Coordinates of C-alpha atoms in Angstrom, one line a residue:
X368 CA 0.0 0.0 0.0
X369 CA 1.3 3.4 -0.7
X370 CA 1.9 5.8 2.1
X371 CA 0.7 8.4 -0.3
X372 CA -3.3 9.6 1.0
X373 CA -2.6 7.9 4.3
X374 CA -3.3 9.2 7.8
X375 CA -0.3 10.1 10.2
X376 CA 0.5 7.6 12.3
X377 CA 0.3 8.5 16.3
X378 CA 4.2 9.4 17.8
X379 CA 5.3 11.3 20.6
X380 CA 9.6 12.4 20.4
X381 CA 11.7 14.4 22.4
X382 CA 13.4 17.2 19.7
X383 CA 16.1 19.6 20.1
X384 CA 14.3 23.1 19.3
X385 CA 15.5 27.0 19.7
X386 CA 18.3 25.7 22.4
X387 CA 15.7 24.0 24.4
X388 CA 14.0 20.4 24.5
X389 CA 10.8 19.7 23.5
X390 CA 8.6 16.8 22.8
X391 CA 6.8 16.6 19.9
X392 CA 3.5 14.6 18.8
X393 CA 1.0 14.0 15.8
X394 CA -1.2 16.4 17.8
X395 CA 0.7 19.0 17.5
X396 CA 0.8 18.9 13.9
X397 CA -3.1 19.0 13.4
X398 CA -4.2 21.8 11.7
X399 CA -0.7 22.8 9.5
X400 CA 1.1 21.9 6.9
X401 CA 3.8 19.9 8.1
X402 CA 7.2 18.7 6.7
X403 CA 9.0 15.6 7.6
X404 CA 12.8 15.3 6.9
X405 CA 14.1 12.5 7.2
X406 CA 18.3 12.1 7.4
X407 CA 20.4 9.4 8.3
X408 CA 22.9 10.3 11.3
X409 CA 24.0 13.6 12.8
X410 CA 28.0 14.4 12.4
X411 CA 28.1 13.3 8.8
X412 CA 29.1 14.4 5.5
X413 CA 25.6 14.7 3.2
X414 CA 23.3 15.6 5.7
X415 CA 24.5 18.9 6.8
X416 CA 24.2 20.0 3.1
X417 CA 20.9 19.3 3.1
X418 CA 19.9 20.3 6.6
X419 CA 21.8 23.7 5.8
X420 CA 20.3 24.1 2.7
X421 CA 17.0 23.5 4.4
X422 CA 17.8 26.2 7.4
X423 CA 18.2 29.0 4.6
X424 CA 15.2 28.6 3.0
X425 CA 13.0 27.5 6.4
X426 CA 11.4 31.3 6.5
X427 CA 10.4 30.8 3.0
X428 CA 8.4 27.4 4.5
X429 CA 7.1 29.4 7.4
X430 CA 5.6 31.7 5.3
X431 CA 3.6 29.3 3.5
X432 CA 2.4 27.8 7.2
X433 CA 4.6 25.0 6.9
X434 CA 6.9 23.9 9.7
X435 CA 9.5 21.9 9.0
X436 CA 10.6 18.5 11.3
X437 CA 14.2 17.0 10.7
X438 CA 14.5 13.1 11.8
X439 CA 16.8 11.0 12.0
X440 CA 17.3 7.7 14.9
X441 CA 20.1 10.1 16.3
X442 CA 19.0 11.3 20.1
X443 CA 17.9 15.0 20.9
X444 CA 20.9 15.3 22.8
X445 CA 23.0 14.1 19.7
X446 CA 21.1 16.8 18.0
X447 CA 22.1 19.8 20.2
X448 CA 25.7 18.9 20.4
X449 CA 25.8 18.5 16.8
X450 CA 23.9 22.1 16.9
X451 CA 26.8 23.6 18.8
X452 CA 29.2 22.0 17.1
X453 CA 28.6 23.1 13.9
X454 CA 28.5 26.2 12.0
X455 CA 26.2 24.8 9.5
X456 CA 23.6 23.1 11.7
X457 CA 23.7 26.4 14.3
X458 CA 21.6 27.7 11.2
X459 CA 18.6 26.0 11.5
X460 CA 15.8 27.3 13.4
X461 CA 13.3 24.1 12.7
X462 CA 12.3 21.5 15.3
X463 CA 15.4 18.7 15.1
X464 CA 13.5 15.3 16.3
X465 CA 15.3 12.6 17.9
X466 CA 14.3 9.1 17.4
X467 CA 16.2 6.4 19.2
X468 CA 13.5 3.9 19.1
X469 CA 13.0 4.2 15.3
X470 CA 9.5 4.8 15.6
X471 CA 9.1 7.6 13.7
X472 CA 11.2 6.4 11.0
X473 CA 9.4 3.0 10.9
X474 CA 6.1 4.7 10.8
X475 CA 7.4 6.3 7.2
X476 CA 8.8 3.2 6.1
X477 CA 12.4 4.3 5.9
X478 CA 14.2 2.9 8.4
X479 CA 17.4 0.4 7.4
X480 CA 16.8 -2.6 9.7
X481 CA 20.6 -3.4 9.5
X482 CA 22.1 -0.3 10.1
X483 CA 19.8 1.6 12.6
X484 CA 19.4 4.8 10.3
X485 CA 17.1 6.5 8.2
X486 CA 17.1 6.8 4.7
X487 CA 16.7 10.1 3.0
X488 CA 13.0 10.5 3.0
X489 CA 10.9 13.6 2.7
X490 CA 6.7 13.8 3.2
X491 CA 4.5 16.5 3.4
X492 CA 1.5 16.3 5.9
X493 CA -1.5 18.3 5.1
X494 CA -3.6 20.0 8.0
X495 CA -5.6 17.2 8.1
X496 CA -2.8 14.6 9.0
X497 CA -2.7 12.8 5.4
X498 CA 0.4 12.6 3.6
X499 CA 0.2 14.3 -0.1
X500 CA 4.1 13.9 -0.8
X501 CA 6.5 10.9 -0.2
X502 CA 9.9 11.3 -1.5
X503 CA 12.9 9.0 -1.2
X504 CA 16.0 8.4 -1.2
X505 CA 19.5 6.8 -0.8
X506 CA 21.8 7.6 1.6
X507 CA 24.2 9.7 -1.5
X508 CA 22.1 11.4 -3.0
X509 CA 21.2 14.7 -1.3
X510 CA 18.1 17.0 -1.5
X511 CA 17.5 20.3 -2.7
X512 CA 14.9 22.4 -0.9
X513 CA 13.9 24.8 -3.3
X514 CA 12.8 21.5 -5.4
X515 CA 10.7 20.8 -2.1
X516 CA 9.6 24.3 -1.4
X517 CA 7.7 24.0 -5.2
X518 CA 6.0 20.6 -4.4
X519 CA 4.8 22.1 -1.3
X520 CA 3.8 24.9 -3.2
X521 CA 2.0 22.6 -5.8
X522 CA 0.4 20.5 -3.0
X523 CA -1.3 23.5 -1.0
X524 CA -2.7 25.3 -4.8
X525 CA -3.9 21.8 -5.4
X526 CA -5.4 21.4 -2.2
X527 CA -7.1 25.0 -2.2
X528 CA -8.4 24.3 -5.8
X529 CA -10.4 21.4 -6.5
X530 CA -10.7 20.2 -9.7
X531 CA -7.0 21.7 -11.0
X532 CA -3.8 19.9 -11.3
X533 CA 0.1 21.0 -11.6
X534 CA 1.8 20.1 -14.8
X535 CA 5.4 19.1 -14.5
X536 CA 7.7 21.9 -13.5
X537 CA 4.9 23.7 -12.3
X538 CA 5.6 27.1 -10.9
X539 CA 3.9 29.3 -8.4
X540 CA 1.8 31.8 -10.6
X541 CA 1.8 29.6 -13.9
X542 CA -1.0 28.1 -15.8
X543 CA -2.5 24.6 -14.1
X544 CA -4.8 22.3 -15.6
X545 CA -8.5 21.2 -15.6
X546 CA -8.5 17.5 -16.1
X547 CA -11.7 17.2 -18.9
X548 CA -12.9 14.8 -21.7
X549 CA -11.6 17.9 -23.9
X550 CA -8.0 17.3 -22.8
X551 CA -7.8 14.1 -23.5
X552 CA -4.9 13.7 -26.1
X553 CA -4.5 17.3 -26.3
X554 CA -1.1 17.8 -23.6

């Protein structure tokens, strides 16, 4: 079964947030958009790229009322010495969740049994707690969040406009679609 269309699964974390600990659960995600990063271990070479990468364009989330969670099976305490460690990850301003049990990362399907980590997953929760966006990948390949910033932009017109689709390489602003019998073999 694809996760795609299915309901958040219930989780409670402890997360490393604005130099303070926090737990975090699916309750407090009702009601926003919600973005799920998944990573595989703190102190490593790919993910700060990506994390740091994420950290400059987090405000651009924010203003679309999406807020941003990093994972990976690390610990929240892993997470704030790896905060103050780094020059990179002292950048980000999003909620860093710890998950030692795997739970999180089981309940998304990415977790490597063998090794304990995470792969390189990204999904977008909508304010109703269904996921609209499932994205993965290996463990070399890193992401690039302007790529997810316009998906998430893509997924909340969609959502806010029944009955219009984004074409590929859709753009905020540009023309969508109206799936009709009068498309069909038109595109």
């Amino acid at each position: 079964m694809s996760i795609i269309n299915s309901q958040l699964k219930p989780f409670t974390a402890q997360a490393y947030h604005s130099s303070q600990f926090i737990t975090v659960s699916d309750a407090d995600l009702k009601g926003k958009w919600s973005l799920f990063f998944f990573y595989p271990a703190d102190f490593t070479f790919v993910c700060p790229t990506e994390l740091g990468d994420m950290a400059d364009l987090y405000p651009e989330f924010q203003k679309l009322g999406v807020e941003v969670y990093s994972v990976s099976t690390d610990t929240h305490f892993t997470h704030k010495a790896w905060h103050d460690a780094s020059d990179t990850i002292k950048k980000i301003e999003y909620v860093m969740v710890g998950d030692p049990t795997g739970t999180i990362t089981r309940n998304f399907d990415v977790m490597i049994e063998e090794e304990g980590l995470a792969l390189r997953g990204t999904f977008l929760v909508n304010p109703e707690g269904v996921i609209k966006v499932a994205e993965i990948h290996d463990l070399g390949i890193g992401r690039d969040a302007s790529e997810l910033l316009r998906k998430v932009k893509a997924a909340q017109y969609v959502a806010s406009h029944p009955g219009e689709v984004c074409p590929a390489k859709w753009q905020e602003g540009a023309a969508t679609l109206k799936p009709s019998l009068d498309l069909v073999g038109k595109i």
